[in-house]
PDB file of C-alpha atoms and ligand atoms in Angstrom:
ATOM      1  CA  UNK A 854      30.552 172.525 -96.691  1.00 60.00           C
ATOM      2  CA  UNK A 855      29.020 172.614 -93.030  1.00 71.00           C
ATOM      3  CA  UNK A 856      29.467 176.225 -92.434  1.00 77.00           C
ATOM      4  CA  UNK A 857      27.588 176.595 -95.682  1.00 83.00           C
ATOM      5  CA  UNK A 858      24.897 174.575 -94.615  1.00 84.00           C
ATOM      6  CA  UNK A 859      24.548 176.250 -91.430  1.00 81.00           C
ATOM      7  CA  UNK A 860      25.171 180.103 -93.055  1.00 85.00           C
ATOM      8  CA  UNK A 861      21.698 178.721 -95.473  1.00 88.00           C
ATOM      9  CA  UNK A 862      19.855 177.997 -92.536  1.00 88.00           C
ATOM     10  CA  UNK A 863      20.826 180.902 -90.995  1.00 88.00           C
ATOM     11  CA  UNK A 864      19.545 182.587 -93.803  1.00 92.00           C
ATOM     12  CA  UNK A 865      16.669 181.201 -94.403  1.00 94.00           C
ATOM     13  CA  UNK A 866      15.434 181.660 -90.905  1.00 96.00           C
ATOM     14  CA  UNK A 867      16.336 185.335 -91.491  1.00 96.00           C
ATOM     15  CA  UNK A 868      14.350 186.035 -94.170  1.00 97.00           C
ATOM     16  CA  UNK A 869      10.809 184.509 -92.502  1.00 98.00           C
ATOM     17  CA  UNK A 870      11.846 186.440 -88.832  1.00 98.00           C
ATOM     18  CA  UNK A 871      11.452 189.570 -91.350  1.00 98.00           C
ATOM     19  CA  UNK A 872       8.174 188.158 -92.295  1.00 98.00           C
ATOM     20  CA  UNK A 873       7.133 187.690 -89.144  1.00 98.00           C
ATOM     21  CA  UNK A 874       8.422 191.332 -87.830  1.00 98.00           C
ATOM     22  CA  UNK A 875       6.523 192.792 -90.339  1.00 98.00           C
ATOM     23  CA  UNK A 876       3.144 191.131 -89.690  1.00 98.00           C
ATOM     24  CA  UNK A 877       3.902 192.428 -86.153  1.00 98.00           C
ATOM     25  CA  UNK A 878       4.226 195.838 -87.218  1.00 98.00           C
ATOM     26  CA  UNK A 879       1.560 196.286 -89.193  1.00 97.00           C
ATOM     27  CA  UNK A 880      -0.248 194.773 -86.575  1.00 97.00           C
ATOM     28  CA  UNK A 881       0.985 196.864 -83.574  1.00 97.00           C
ATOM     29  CA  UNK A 882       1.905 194.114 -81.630  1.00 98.00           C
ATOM     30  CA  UNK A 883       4.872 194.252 -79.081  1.00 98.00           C
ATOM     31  CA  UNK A 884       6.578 190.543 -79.577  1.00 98.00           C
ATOM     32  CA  UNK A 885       8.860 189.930 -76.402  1.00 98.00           C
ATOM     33  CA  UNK A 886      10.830 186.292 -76.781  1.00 98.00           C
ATOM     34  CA  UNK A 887      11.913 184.892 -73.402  1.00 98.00           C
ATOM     35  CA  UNK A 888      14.853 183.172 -72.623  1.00 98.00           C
ATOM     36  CA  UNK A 889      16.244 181.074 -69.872  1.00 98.00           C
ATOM     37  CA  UNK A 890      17.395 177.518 -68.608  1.00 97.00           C
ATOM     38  CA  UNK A 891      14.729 175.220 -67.296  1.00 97.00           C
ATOM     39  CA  UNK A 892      12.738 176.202 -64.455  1.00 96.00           C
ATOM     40  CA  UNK A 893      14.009 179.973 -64.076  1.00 98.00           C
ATOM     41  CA  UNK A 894      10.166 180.584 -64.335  1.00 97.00           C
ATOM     42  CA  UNK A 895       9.320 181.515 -67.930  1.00 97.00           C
ATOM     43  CA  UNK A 896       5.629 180.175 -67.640  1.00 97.00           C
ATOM     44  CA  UNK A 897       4.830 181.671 -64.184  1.00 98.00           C
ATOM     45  CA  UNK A 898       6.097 185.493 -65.301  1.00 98.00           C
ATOM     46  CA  UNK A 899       3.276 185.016 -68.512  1.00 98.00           C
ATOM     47  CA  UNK A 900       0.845 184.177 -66.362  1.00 98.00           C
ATOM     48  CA  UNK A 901       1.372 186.946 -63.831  1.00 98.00           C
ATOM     49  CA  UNK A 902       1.698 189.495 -66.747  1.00 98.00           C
ATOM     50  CA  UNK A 903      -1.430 187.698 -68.171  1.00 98.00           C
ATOM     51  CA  UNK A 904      -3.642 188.546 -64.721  1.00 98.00           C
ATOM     52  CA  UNK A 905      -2.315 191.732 -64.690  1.00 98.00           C
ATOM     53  CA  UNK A 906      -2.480 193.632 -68.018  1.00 98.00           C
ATOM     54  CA  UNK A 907      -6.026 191.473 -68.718  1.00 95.00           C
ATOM     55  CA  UNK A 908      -7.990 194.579 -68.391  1.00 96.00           C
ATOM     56  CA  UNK A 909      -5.499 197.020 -70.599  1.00 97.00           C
ATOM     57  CA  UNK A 910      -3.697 194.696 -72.888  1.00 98.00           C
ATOM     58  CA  UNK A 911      -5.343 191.340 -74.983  1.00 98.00           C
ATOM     59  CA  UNK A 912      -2.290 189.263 -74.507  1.00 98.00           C
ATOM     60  CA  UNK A 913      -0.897 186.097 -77.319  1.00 98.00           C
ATOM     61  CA  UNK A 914       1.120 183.234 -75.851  1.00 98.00           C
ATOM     62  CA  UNK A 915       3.625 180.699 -77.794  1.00 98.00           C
ATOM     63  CA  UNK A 916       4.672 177.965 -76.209  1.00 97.00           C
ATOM     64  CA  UNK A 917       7.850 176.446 -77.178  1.00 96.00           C
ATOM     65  CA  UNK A 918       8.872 172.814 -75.678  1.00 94.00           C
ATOM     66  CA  UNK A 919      10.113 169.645 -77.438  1.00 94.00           C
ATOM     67  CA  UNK A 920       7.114 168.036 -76.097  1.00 93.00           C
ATOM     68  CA  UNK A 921       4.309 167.967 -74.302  1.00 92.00           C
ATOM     69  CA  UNK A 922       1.609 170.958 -73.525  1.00 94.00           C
ATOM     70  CA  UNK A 923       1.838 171.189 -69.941  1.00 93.00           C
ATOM     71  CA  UNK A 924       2.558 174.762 -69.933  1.00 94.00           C
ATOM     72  CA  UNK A 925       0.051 175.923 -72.665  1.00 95.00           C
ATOM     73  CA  UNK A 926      -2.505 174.054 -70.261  1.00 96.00           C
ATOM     74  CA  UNK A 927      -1.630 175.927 -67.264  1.00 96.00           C
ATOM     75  CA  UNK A 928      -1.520 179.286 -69.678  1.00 97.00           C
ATOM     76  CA  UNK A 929      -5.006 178.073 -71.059  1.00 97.00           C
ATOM     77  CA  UNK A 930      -6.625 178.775 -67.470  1.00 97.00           C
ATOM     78  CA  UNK A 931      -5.667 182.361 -68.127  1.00 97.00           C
ATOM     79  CA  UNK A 932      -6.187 183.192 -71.969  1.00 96.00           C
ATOM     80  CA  UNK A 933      -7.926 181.589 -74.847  1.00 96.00           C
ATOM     81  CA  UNK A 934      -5.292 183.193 -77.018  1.00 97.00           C
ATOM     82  CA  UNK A 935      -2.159 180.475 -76.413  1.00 97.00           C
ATOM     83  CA  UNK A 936      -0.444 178.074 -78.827  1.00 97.00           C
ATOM     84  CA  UNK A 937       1.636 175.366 -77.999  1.00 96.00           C
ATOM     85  CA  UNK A 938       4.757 174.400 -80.494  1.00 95.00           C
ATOM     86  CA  UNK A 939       6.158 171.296 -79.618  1.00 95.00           C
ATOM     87  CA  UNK A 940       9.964 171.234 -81.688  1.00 94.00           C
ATOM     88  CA  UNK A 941       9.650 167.455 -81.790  1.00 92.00           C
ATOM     89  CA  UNK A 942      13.496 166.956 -79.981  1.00 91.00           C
ATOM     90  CA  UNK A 943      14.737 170.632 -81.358  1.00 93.00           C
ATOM     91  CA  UNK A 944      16.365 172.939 -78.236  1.00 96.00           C
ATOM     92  CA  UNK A 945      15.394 176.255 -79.812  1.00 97.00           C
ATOM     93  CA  UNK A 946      12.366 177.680 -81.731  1.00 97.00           C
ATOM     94  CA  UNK A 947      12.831 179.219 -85.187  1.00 97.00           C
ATOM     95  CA  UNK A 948      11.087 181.897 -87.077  1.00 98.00           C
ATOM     96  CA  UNK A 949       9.597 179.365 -89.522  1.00 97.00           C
ATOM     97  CA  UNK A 950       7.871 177.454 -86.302  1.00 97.00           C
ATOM     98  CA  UNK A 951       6.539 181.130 -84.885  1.00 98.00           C
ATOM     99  CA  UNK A 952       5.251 181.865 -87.891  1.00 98.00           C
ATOM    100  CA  UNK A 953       3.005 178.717 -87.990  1.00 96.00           C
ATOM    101  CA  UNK A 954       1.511 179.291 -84.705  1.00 97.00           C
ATOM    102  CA  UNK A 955       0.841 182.927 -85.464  1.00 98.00           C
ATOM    103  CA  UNK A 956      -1.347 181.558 -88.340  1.00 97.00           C
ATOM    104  CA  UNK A 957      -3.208 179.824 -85.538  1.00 96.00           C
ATOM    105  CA  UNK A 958      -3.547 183.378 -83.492  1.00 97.00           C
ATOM    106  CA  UNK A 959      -6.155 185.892 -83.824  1.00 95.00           C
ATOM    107  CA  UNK A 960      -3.894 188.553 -84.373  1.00 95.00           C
ATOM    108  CA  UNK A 961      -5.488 191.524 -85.227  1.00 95.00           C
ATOM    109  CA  UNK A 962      -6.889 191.562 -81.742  1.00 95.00           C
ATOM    110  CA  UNK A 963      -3.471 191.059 -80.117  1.00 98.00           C
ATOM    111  CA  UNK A 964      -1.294 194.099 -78.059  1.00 98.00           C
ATOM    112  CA  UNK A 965       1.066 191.802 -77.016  1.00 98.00           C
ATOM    113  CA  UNK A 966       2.655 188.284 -78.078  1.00 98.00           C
ATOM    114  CA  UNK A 967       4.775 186.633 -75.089  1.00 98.00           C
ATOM    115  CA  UNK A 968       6.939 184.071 -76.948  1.00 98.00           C
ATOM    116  CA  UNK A 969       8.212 181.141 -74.232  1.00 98.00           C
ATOM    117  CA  UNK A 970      11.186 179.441 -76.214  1.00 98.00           C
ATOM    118  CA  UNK A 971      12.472 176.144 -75.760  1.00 97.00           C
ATOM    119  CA  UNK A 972      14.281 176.022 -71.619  1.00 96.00           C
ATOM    120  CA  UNK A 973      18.087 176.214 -73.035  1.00 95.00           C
ATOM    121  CA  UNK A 974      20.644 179.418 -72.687  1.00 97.00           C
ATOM    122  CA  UNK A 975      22.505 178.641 -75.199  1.00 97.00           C
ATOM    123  CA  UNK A 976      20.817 178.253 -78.794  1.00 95.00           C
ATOM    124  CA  UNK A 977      17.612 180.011 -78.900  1.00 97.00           C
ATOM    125  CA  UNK A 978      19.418 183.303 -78.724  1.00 97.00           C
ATOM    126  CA  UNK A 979      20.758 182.467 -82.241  1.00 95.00           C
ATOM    127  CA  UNK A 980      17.639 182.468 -83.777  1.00 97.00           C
ATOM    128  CA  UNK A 981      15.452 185.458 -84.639  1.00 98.00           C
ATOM    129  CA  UNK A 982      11.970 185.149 -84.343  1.00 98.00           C
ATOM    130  CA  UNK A 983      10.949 188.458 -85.717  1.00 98.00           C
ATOM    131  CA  UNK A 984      10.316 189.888 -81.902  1.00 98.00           C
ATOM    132  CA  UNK A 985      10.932 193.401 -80.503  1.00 98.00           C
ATOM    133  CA  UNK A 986      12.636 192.279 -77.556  1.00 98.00           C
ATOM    134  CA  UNK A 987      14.710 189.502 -76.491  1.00 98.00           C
ATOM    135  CA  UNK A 988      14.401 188.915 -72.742  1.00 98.00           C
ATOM    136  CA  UNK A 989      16.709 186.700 -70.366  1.00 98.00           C
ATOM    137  CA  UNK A 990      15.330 185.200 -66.982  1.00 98.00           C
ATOM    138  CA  UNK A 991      18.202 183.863 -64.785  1.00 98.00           C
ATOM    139  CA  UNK A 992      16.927 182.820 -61.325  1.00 98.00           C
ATOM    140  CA  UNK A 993      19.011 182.740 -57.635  1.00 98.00           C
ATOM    141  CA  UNK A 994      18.828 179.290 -57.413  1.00 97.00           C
ATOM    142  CA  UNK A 995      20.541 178.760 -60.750  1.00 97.00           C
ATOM    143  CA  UNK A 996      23.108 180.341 -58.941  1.00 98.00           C
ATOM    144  CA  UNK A 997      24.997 184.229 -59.637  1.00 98.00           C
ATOM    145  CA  UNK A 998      27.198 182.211 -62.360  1.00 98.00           C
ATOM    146  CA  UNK A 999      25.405 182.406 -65.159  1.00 98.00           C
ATOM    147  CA  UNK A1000      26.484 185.485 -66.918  1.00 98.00           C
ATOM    148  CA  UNK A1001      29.869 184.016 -67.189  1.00 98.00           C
ATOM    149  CA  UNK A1002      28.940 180.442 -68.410  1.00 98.00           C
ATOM    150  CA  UNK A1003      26.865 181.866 -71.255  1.00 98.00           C
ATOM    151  CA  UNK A1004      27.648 185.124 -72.358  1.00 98.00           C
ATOM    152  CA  UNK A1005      25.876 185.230 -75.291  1.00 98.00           C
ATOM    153  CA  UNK A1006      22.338 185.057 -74.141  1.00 98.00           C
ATOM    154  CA  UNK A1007      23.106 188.211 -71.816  1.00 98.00           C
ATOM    155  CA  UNK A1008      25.178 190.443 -74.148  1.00 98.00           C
ATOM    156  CA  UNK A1009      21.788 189.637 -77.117  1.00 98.00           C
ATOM    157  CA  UNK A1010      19.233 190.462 -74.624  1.00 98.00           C
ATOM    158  CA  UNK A1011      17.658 193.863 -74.133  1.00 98.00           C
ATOM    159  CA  UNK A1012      16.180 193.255 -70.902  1.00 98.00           C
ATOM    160  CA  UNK A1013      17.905 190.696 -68.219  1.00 98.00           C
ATOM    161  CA  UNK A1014      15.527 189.654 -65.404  1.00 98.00           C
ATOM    162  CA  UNK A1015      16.606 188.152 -62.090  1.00 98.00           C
ATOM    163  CA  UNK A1016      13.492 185.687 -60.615  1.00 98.00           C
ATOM    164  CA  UNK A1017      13.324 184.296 -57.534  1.00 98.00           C
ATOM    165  CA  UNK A1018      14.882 186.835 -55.565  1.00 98.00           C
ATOM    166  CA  UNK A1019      12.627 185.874 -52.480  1.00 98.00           C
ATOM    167  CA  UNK A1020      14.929 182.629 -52.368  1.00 98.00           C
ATOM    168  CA  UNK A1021      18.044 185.383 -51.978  1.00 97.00           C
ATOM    169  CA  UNK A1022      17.904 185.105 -47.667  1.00 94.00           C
ATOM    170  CA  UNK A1023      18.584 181.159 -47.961  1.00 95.00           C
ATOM    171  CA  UNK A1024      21.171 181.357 -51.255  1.00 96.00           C
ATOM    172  CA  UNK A1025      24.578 182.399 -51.557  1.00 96.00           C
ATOM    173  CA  UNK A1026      24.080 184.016 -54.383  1.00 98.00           C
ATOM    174  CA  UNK A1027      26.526 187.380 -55.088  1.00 98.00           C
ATOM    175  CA  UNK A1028      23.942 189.843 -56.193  1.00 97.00           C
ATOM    176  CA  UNK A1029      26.928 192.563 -56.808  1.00 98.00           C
ATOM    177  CA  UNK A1030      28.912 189.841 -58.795  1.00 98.00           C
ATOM    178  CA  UNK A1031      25.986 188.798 -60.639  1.00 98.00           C
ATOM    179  CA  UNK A1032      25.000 192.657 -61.814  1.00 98.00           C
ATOM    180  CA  UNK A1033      28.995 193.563 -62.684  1.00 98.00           C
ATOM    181  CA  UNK A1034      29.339 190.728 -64.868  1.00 98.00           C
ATOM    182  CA  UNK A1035      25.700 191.205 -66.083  1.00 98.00           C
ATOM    183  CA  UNK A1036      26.961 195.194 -67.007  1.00 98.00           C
ATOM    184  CA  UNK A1037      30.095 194.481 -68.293  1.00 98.00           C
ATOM    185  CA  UNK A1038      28.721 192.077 -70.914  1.00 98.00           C
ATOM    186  CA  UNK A1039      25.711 194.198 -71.221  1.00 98.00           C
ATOM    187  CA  UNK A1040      26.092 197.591 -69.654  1.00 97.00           C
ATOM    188  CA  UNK A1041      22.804 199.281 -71.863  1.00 94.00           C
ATOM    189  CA  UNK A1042      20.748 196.690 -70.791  1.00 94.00           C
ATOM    190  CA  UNK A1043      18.094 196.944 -67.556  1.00 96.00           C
ATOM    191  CA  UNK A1044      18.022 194.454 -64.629  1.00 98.00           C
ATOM    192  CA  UNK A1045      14.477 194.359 -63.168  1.00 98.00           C
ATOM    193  CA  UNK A1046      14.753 191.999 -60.104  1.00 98.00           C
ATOM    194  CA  UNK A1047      11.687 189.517 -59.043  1.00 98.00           C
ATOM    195  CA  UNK A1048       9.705 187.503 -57.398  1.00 98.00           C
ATOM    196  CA  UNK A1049       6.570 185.795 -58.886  1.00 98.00           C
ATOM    197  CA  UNK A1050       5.753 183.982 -55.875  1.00 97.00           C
ATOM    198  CA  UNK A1051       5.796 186.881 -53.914  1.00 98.00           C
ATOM    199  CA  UNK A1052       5.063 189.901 -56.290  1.00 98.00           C
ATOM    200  CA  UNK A1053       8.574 191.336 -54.795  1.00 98.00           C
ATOM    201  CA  UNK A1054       9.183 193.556 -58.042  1.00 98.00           C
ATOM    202  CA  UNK A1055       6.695 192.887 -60.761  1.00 98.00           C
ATOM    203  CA  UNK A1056       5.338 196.312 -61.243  1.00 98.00           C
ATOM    204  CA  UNK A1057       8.731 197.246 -62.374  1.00 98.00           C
ATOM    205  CA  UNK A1058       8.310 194.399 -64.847  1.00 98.00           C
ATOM    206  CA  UNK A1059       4.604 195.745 -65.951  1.00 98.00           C
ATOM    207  CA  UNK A1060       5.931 199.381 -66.344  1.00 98.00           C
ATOM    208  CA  UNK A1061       8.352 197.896 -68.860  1.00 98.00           C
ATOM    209  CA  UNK A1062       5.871 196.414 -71.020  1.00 98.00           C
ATOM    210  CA  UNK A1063       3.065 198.773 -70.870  1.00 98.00           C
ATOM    211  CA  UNK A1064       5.658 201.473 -71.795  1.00 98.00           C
ATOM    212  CA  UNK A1065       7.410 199.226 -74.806  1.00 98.00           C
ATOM    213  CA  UNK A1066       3.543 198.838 -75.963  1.00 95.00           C
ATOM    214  CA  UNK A1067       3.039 199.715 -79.556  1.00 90.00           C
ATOM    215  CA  UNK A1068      -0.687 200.397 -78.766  1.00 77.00           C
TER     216      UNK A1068
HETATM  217 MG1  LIG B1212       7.674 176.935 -68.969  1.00 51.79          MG
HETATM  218 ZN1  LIG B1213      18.878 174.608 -80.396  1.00 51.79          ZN
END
């Protein structure tokens, strides 16, 4: 009886992320969903991507948080074109929620819609939004463990980023460990190492969005 609730659900969510994929498509819009634990520096990567592709690419924001809209503010200073979803409690955002803030979104002038999910590694890689890409940020100070505490986030993504990496000098953290059990969980997927505080990196990060743009 559970499993059948949760196979509906499943389901359902299913069926709008192929609404929402399509819209996309015949929209030309690149949809990249990010995903990490709290803090790994979701919010700061949009913003640098924001200030850099301004001139080429008219960027979207989603906001996912169970509550407040501290991020969408600090997003707002950047783009007019940013929604905040607040799950109300939920640790994930589902295709049902995307699609109501799309509504909200101009999006016949978008190139590009940055989805932030909910801060959590484990759930929100269950759920598909309708995106192109799902993207995992893990940073050093979360430590080089995280591939092997929650598999699935890295084995779904198609693009694992490493943040932080200025903090590397005053961590422990086992870069070679971390990119073996990154590659044996994951071995098509790209690691593009980072630093948003100190631009260590990013331009790999641009190239890979400029060249998954649709338009
Ligand atoms: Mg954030
Ligand atoms: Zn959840």
């Amino acid at each position: 009886m559970k499993i059948e609730v949760i196979e509906n659900v499943l389901k359902y969510n299913k069926d709008q992320a192929e609404k929402n994929r399509k819209l996309f498509k015949d929209n030309n819009i690149l949809v990249l969903n990010l995903l990490s634990s709290p803090g790994a520096g979701k919010t700061s990567l949009i913003i640098e991507t924001i200030k850099k592709l301004k001139s080429k690419k008219i960027i979207g924001v989603i906001e996912g948080d169970i509550s407040s809209t501290y991020d969408a503010e600090k997003i707002k200073k950047f783009t007019e074109n940013v929604i905040q979803i607040n799950t109300g409690g939920t640790c994930h955002l589902n295709a049902s929620m995307v699609a109501s803030a799309v509504e909200k979104l101009k999006v016949s002038d978008l190139d590009i819609i940055i989805i932030e999910n909910v801060g959590n590694l484990i759930c929100p890689v269950g759920f598909d939004l309708g995106e192109d890409y799902k993207i995992v940020i893990s940073s050093v100070n979360e430590g080089d463990d995280k591939p092997v505490k929650y598999p699935p986030v890295f084995i779904k993504s198609d693009l694992i980023i490493l943040n932080k990496v200025d903090l590397m000098e005053i961590s422990d953290f086992n870069q070679a460990f971390f990119e073996k059990k990154v590659s044996e969980l994951n071995p098509q997927s790209e690691i593009i190492k980072l630093s948003c505080k100190t631009g260590t990196g990013l331009d790999g990060w641009f190239n890979w969005v400029l060249g998954k743009s649709k338009i």
